[in-house]
Structures are given as C-alpha cells and as structure tokens.
Coordinates of C-alpha atoms and ligand atoms in Angstrom, one line a residue:
X1416 CA -11.2 116.4 218.0
X1417 CA -8.5 119.9 218.0
X1418 CA -6.2 119.0 215.6
X1419 CA -2.7 119.6 217.5
X1420 CA -1.0 122.3 215.0
X1421 CA -4.2 124.8 214.0
X1422 CA -3.2 127.3 211.5
X1423 CA 0.4 126.1 211.8
X1424 CA 2.8 126.2 208.8
X1425 CA 4.8 123.5 208.3
X1426 CA 9.1 124.0 207.2
X1427 CA 9.4 120.6 207.0
X1428 CA 7.9 118.4 204.6
X1429 CA 9.7 115.9 202.0
X1430 CA 7.8 115.8 198.9
X1431 CA 9.5 112.5 196.2
X1432 CA 10.2 112.3 192.7
X1433 CA 9.2 108.8 191.9
X1434 CA 11.2 108.5 189.7
X1435 CA 14.1 110.2 187.1
X1436 CA 11.5 109.7 184.1
X1437 CA 9.0 112.3 186.1
X1438 CA 11.6 114.7 185.7
X1439 CA 12.5 113.5 181.9
X1440 CA 9.8 115.6 181.0
X1441 CA 11.1 119.4 182.5
X1442 CA 15.4 118.2 181.5
X1443 CA 17.2 120.6 179.1
X1444 CA 16.9 117.7 175.8
X1445 CA 20.8 118.2 175.9
X1446 CA 20.1 115.6 179.4
X1447 CA 16.6 114.3 178.5
X1448 CA 18.6 112.1 175.7
X1449 CA 21.4 112.0 178.1
X1450 CA 19.1 110.2 180.5
X1451 CA 17.5 108.1 178.2
X1452 CA 20.8 107.2 176.3
X1453 CA 23.3 106.7 179.1
X1454 CA 20.6 105.0 181.2
X1455 CA 20.7 107.6 184.1
X1456 CA 19.7 106.1 187.2
X1457 CA 17.0 107.8 189.9
X1458 CA 19.9 110.0 192.5
X1459 CA 18.4 108.4 195.9
X1460 CA 19.2 109.8 198.9
X1461 CA 21.4 107.9 200.8
X1462 CA 20.9 109.4 203.9
X1463 CA 17.7 108.9 203.8
X1464 CA 17.4 105.3 202.4
X1465 CA 13.9 104.4 201.5
X1466 CA 12.8 101.2 203.6
X1467 CA 14.7 102.2 206.8
X1468 CA 12.1 103.3 208.9
X1469 CA 12.7 106.5 209.6
X1470 CA 12.5 107.2 206.0
X1471 CA 9.1 107.1 206.3
X1472 CA 6.0 106.3 209.3
X1473 CA 4.2 102.9 207.6
X1474 CA 1.2 104.8 207.6
X1475 CA 2.3 107.7 206.1
X1476 CA 4.2 104.7 203.1
X1477 CA 2.4 103.9 199.7
X1478 CA 1.8 100.7 198.5
X1479 CA 4.0 100.5 194.9
X1480 CA 5.4 103.9 195.6
X1481 CA 7.5 107.2 198.2
X1482 CA 6.9 107.7 200.3
X1483 CA 5.9 111.5 199.7
X1484 CA 4.8 111.0 196.4
X1485 CA 1.4 111.7 196.5
X1486 CA 0.8 115.6 196.5
X1487 CA -3.4 115.2 197.2
X1488 CA -2.2 113.3 199.6
X1489 CA 0.7 114.8 201.1
X1490 CA -1.8 118.0 201.4
X1491 CA -4.0 115.4 203.7
X1492 CA -1.6 114.3 205.9
X1493 CA 0.9 116.4 206.0
X1494 CA -1.7 119.6 206.1
X1495 CA -5.4 119.1 207.3
X1496 CA -4.1 115.5 209.4
X1497 CA -2.7 119.1 212.0
X1498 CA -4.7 122.1 210.8
X1499 CA -1.8 122.9 208.9
X1500 CA -2.8 126.1 207.0
X1501 CA 0.9 125.6 204.4
X1502 CA 3.9 124.2 204.1
X1503 CA 7.1 124.4 202.7
X1504 CA 8.3 121.3 199.9
X1505 CA 11.5 120.7 201.3
X1506 CA 13.2 118.2 198.3
X1507 CA 15.4 115.9 199.2
X1508 CA 16.1 114.1 195.6
X1509 CA 19.9 113.7 195.6
X1510 CA 21.3 116.7 193.3
X1511 CA 24.0 117.6 195.6
X1512 CA 26.1 113.8 195.3
X1513 CA 26.5 114.6 191.2
X1514 CA 30.0 115.5 190.6
X1515 CA 28.7 117.3 187.3
X1516 CA 28.5 120.2 187.6
X1517 CA 26.4 120.9 184.1
X1518 CA 24.6 117.8 185.4
X1519 CA 23.7 119.1 188.6
X1520 CA 22.2 123.0 187.5
X1521 CA 19.9 120.9 184.8
X1522 CA 18.4 118.4 187.1
X1523 CA 17.8 121.3 190.0
X1524 CA 16.0 123.6 187.3
X1525 CA 14.0 120.1 186.7
X1526 CA 13.5 119.3 190.0
X1527 CA 12.3 123.6 190.3
X1528 CA 9.8 122.5 187.4
X1529 CA 9.1 119.6 188.4
X1530 CA 7.9 121.4 192.1
X1531 CA 5.7 123.7 190.5
X1532 CA 4.6 122.7 188.2
X1533 CA 2.9 119.2 189.8
X1534 CA 3.0 120.3 193.6
X1535 CA 2.4 124.3 193.7
X1536 CA -0.2 124.2 191.0
X1537 CA -1.7 122.1 192.6
X1538 CA -2.7 123.2 196.4
X1539 CA -2.5 126.4 196.5
X1540 CA -1.5 125.6 199.8
X1541 CA 1.7 124.7 198.9
X1542 CA 5.2 126.6 199.4
X1543 CA 9.2 125.1 198.1
X1544 CA 12.5 125.5 198.8
X1545 CA 14.9 126.6 195.5
X1546 CA 17.0 123.4 194.6
X1547 CA 20.7 124.3 193.8
X1548 CA 24.0 123.5 192.8
X1549 CA 26.2 123.5 195.6
X1550 CA 28.8 122.5 193.6
X1551 CA 28.3 124.8 191.1
X1552 CA 28.0 128.9 193.5
X1553 CA 27.8 131.0 190.4
X1554 CA 25.1 127.9 188.3
X1555 CA 23.5 128.0 192.6
X1556 CA 23.1 131.9 191.9
X1557 CA 21.0 132.2 188.8
X1558 CA 18.8 128.1 189.6
X1559 CA 18.0 131.3 192.7
X1560 CA 17.8 134.0 189.6
X1561 CA 16.5 132.4 187.3
X1562 CA 13.0 131.0 189.3
X1563 CA 13.0 133.6 193.0
X1564 CA 10.3 135.8 190.4
X1565 CA 7.9 132.9 191.7
X1566 CA 6.7 134.4 195.0
X1567 CA 6.0 130.4 195.8
X1568 CA 9.6 129.2 196.7
X1569 CA 10.2 130.9 199.9
X1570 CA 13.3 129.4 200.8
X1571 CA 17.1 128.4 199.2
X1572 CA 18.1 124.8 200.3
X1573 CA 21.8 123.6 201.3
X1574 CA 22.7 119.7 202.3
X1575 CA 24.3 120.1 206.1
X1576 CA 27.4 117.8 205.1
X1577 CA 28.3 120.1 201.9
X1578 CA 31.8 120.1 200.7
X1579 CA 33.3 122.6 202.5
X1580 CA 32.4 124.9 205.3
X1581 CA 29.8 126.1 204.5
X1582 CA 31.1 129.8 205.3
X1583 CA 33.3 130.0 202.8
X1584 CA 33.8 133.4 200.9
X1585 CA 33.8 130.6 197.5
X1586 CA 30.5 129.8 198.7
X1587 CA 28.8 133.6 198.7
X1588 CA 27.3 133.8 195.6
X1589 CA 24.2 131.9 197.3
X1590 CA 24.4 133.4 200.0
X1591 CA 24.5 137.2 198.1
X1592 CA 21.8 135.6 195.3
X1593 CA 19.3 134.9 198.4
X1594 CA 20.5 137.7 200.7
X1595 CA 19.3 139.9 197.2
X1596 CA 15.1 138.5 197.2
X1597 CA 14.9 138.2 201.4
X1598 CA 14.9 134.0 200.5
X1599 CA 16.3 132.7 204.0
X1600 CA 18.8 129.9 204.0
X1601 CA 17.3 126.2 204.8
X1602 CA 19.7 124.3 205.4
X1603 CA 18.8 120.3 205.7
X1604 CA 20.1 116.7 207.6
X1605 CA 22.1 115.4 204.7
X1606 CA 25.3 115.3 202.7
X1607 CA 27.1 115.5 199.8
X1608 CA 29.0 112.3 200.3
X1609 CA 33.0 114.2 199.5
X1610 CA 33.6 113.5 203.1
X1611 CA 33.4 110.5 205.8
X1612 CA 30.1 111.9 208.1
X1613 CA 32.0 111.7 210.3
X1614 CA 35.5 114.5 211.8
X1615 CA 37.0 110.9 212.1
X1616 CA 36.2 108.3 209.7
X1617 CA 33.2 106.5 207.4
X1618 CA 30.7 105.3 209.9
X1619 CA 29.1 101.5 208.8
X1620 CA 25.9 102.1 209.7
X1621 CA 22.7 104.8 208.6
X1622 CA 22.5 105.1 212.4
X1623 CA 26.0 106.5 213.3
X1624 CA 25.6 109.0 210.0
X1625 CA 21.9 110.6 211.0
X1626 CA 22.9 110.6 215.1
X1627 CA 26.3 112.0 213.9
X1628 CA 24.0 115.2 211.4
X1629 CA 23.8 117.2 214.8
X1630 CA 27.7 117.4 215.2
X1631 CA 27.8 118.6 211.4
X1632 CA 25.1 121.2 212.4
X1633 CA 27.3 122.9 215.5
X1634 CA 30.1 123.1 212.8
X1635 CA 28.3 124.7 209.7
X1636 CA 26.7 127.2 211.8
X1637 CA 30.4 127.6 214.3
X1638 CA 31.9 128.4 210.5
X1639 CA 29.4 130.9 209.3
X1640 CA 29.6 133.2 212.2
X1641 CA 34.0 132.6 212.1
X1642 CA 34.0 133.2 208.6
X1643 CA 31.5 136.5 208.6
X1644 CA 28.2 134.9 206.5
X1645 CA 25.8 136.5 209.2
X1646 CA 27.6 139.9 209.7
X1647 CA 28.2 140.3 205.9
X1648 CA 25.0 139.7 205.1
X1649 CA 22.3 140.8 208.3
X1650 CA 19.1 140.6 207.2
X1651 CA 19.8 136.7 205.7
X1652 CA 18.3 134.7 207.9
X1653 CA 19.6 130.9 208.3
X1654 CA 16.7 128.3 208.9
X1655 CA 18.3 124.8 210.0
X1656 CA 16.1 122.0 209.6
X1657 CA 15.9 118.3 210.8
X1658 CA 19.1 119.3 212.5
X1659 CA 17.8 118.7 216.6
X1660 CA 17.2 121.3 218.6
X1661 CA 18.5 121.2 222.2
X1662 CA 22.6 121.6 221.8
X1663 CA 21.9 124.7 221.1
X1664 CA 22.5 125.7 224.9
X1665 CA 25.4 124.0 226.1
X1666 CA 27.4 125.0 222.1
X1667 CA 26.2 127.7 221.9
X1668 CA 27.8 129.1 225.7
X1669 CA 31.6 126.4 224.0
X1670 CA 31.4 129.4 221.3
X1671 CA 30.9 132.5 222.7
X1672 CA 33.4 131.2 225.8
X1673 CA 36.3 130.8 222.8
X1674 CA 35.5 134.2 221.0
X1675 CA 35.9 135.8 223.7
X1676 CA 39.3 134.3 223.9
X1677 CA 40.3 134.7 220.0
X1678 CA 38.0 137.0 218.7
X1679 CA 40.6 138.9 217.8
X1680 CA 41.1 136.4 214.5
X1681 CA 37.8 136.8 213.0
X1682 CA 37.4 141.4 214.3
X1683 CA 33.9 141.4 211.9
X1684 CA 32.2 139.6 214.6
X1685 CA 32.2 142.8 216.4
X1686 CA 29.5 141.4 219.1
X1687 CA 29.0 138.2 221.0
X1688 CA 28.1 134.7 218.6
X1689 CA 25.2 134.5 220.4
X1690 CA 23.8 137.5 220.3
X1691 CA 24.0 137.2 216.3
X1692 CA 22.7 134.3 216.7
X1693 CA 19.6 134.9 218.4
X1694 CA 18.7 136.8 216.1
X1695 CA 19.2 135.4 212.3
X1696 CA 19.5 131.2 212.8
X1697 CA 15.7 129.4 213.0
X1698 CA 15.6 125.9 213.8
X1699 CA 12.6 123.6 212.6
X1700 CA 10.6 121.8 215.3
X1701 CA 10.7 117.8 214.9
X1702 CA 13.0 115.8 215.0
X1703 CA 12.5 117.5 219.5
X1704 CA 15.5 115.6 220.8
X1705 CA 14.8 115.7 224.6
X1706 CA 12.7 113.6 226.9
X1707 CA 8.9 115.9 226.4
X1708 CA 8.1 114.9 229.5
X1709 CA 9.4 116.4 232.9
X1710 CA 10.8 119.6 232.8
X1711 CA 13.6 118.4 230.6
X1712 CA 12.2 120.2 227.9
X1713 CA 11.5 123.0 228.8
X1714 CA 14.6 123.4 231.2
X1715 CA 16.4 123.6 227.9
X1716 CA 13.9 126.4 225.9
X1717 CA 14.6 128.1 228.6
X1718 CA 18.5 128.0 228.3
X1719 CA 18.2 128.6 224.1
X1720 CA 17.0 132.7 226.1
X1721 CA 14.7 133.4 223.2
X1722 CA 10.9 132.7 222.0
X1723 CA 11.8 133.0 218.5
X1724 CA 14.3 130.1 217.8
X1725 CA 11.2 127.0 216.1
X1726 CA 9.3 126.8 213.3
X1727 CA 6.7 124.3 213.7
X1728 CA 7.7 121.4 211.5
X1729 CA 5.9 117.9 210.7
X1730 CA 9.6 116.2 209.1
X1731 CA 7.2 114.0 206.4
X1732 CA 6.9 112.2 206.1
X1733 CA 10.5 110.5 208.1
X1734 CA 9.1 109.1 211.3
X1735 CA 9.8 111.6 214.4
X1736 CA 6.7 111.3 216.4
X1737 CA 3.0 109.4 216.3
X1738 CA -0.4 109.9 215.1
X1739 CA -0.6 113.7 216.4
X1740 CA 2.1 114.1 219.1
X1741 CA 4.0 116.4 216.7
X1742 CA 3.9 119.2 219.6
X1743 CA 5.8 118.8 223.0
X1744 CA 2.8 118.8 225.8
X1745 CA 2.8 121.0 227.6
X1746 CA 4.7 124.1 226.0
X1747 CA 2.7 127.6 227.3
X1748 CA 0.6 128.8 225.1
X1749 CA 1.8 132.2 224.4
X1750 CA 5.3 129.8 222.8
X1751 CA 2.5 127.0 221.2
X1752 CA 1.9 130.8 218.9
X1753 CA 5.1 131.8 218.6
X1754 CA 6.2 128.0 217.3
X1755 CA 3.0 127.6 215.3
X1756 CA 2.3 130.4 213.1
X1757 CA 4.0 133.6 214.3
X1758 CA 8.1 132.4 214.1
X1759 CA 7.6 131.1 210.3
X1760 CA 5.9 134.3 209.5
X1761 CA 8.3 135.8 210.5
X1762 CA 11.3 133.9 209.0
X1763 CA 10.1 134.4 205.8
X1764 CA 8.7 137.3 204.1
X1765 CA 7.3 135.7 200.8
X1766 CA 4.9 133.1 203.4
X1767 CA 3.6 136.3 205.3
X1768 CA 2.9 138.2 202.3
X1769 CA -0.3 135.3 201.4
X1770 CA -0.6 134.0 205.0
X1771 CA -0.3 135.7 207.5
Ligands
LIG158 ZN1 13.4 116.6 206.6

C-alpha cells in the first residue's frame, strides 16, 4: 500500500505530558517542592477535554494513559503510518492558563526540557515548538533565548485566544526574539481562558468553543497586520495551526476593502494586506474545513491566490479525518508536493537544514 504523505513534514503533532509527576524532574527545585507541598494538580487543556471524541481518534487512544503520551507510538502512527519524514511537536500542556508569571515560566522551562529529553532525544525525526509563558513577554523572550541554541526547536508556540490581541506592542519582545533566531511563530487553537471564547460572552459547549476558534484566528490575523507586527518583522513567518483555512478568501476581501478605506490610520501597513498575508502567514492542513468531494475545495484553493500557504499536518492524535485520508483527494501532484514537503521546508529554516 502506498503511503499517503510520503516524505512529508508533519507540522502539527501533539505530545501529551503523562502527568505532572513527569515534569517534576525538570522543574527548578523551588517549583518541584511547590508541586509536592501545595499539591499542584495537572494542568489540563480545557480546549481538549481528555475523553472528548475530538481530542483523540479511537485507534490512537492508549489504554490507561493519555493519547499522544508514548513517543514510540506517535512515531509509528503519525510518522511511519503516513510516510512522514519529520514532525513538529506542539505541546498543549496548559502553561498559558496560569496566573503567576513565575510559575508559568517555570512550567514552560520544564515542558521544553522534558520535550528535549523524553522526545527529541528518542526519535531523530522529531522537532518541537518552544512553549513560552505569554503571561510575561519578557520571560517568554528569555525562554526563547534559553532554548534557541538547540536547533531541534524550530518554532515558538502561542495560543490563539490570548489575553490581548497578539499584535499589541507589549508582546513584541516575543516576536523580536523569534525573528532574531529565524524561528516562526506558531499560533495554535486554544485559549488562556481570561476572556470568553466568543465576542459576546461564554458559550455552554465545547462544540461552540471549537467552532469559534476560526473567528479567534481571524481576530489575531487582523491584529498582527494592523498593529504592524508583519511590517516591523518582514522576515517573520507566522503559522496558524489547526485554524482551518477556507475562511481566508472572504476574510482577505473584507480586510483589503476596509484597509483601502481606512489605511490613513495605519500608515505602516504600506502594501495590500492580502500580499502581506500571502508572504508571511501559513496554515496547517488539518482540519480541512470544506467538503472534499466535488470541486468546492479546489475553488477555495484557487481563491486563496497562492500555492505556498498550506503545510501538511495530521493533528495527531486529534480526530480530524478517518483512516489514511490525511490529504484531500484529487489534489494536483504539484500542489500535493508543495503542501507535504516544499512549503514546510520554506517555512521552517531549521527543518530545511536537516531534512531537505
Ligand atoms: Zn493541533
């Protein structure tokens, strides 16, 4: 049987921290003591409840443990299973939900050191995003500096629904540090849960939370353009991860229209936003939020206006597709190769160094 993603770079894999005890050896002594003395419980991701069907495909669950907690199984199922040559680990341990800046920084350091020792050292095909305490841009930049020397860390990871719009100047130390080291910023679905996940208040159900993520991504993209992050750091790539992408054509039209009418207030956005976005923004493939039958998807891809925007992802172990159907059917061969291989290599310089 031919593998559906032969030679691919999988840009969204989720390793699970088995439990807080796994991180204790990687915590500073002060925080290791705090975990035992205060009885700190696991930081679970509210965005992906453990037993929710979306959080793991049935055939990727592990009896008695969290899906995604076994490095050998992830390598076998997510890489071997599709023929991928490499994959990027995006650890969603809920560091960004903590209220203490110091505690968030300590847990971010522990998660990154745990990833290096327990995952990257064990499978040479794996790479990882740097988890940062977005609660403190200063401490987040320090963590990027601390980990950037290890070139197996290929990206900086931020949550989609943050405390404030991601374009705000107070967050720019994060972008400066990332740009200095040639690291893309990866923005993944999820929330710090400081604010409702909708603009009109709290919803009741996970379904509502998850569907609304696409609006959150649009808000952040508008902020990154209008506040000037993409103009200030023209070489910075930003990857929207698990965002969906079929909303892009209508969104670009709306942003372009109102930029033309109001651009006097944001003079640093000195060329059409769709051009900026096509140069600097990338999207992971799964979930494909369009019907894959018929020609609807092909029409959306044409309207996106570039073959460079999509990066292959399985989103392992999240349940986004069945069986081996990680790629939409009937993609032209040239586009298929770009999504699987060329676009990830062009987006992640550190992956290109090792896997081109
Ligand atoms: Zn994901």
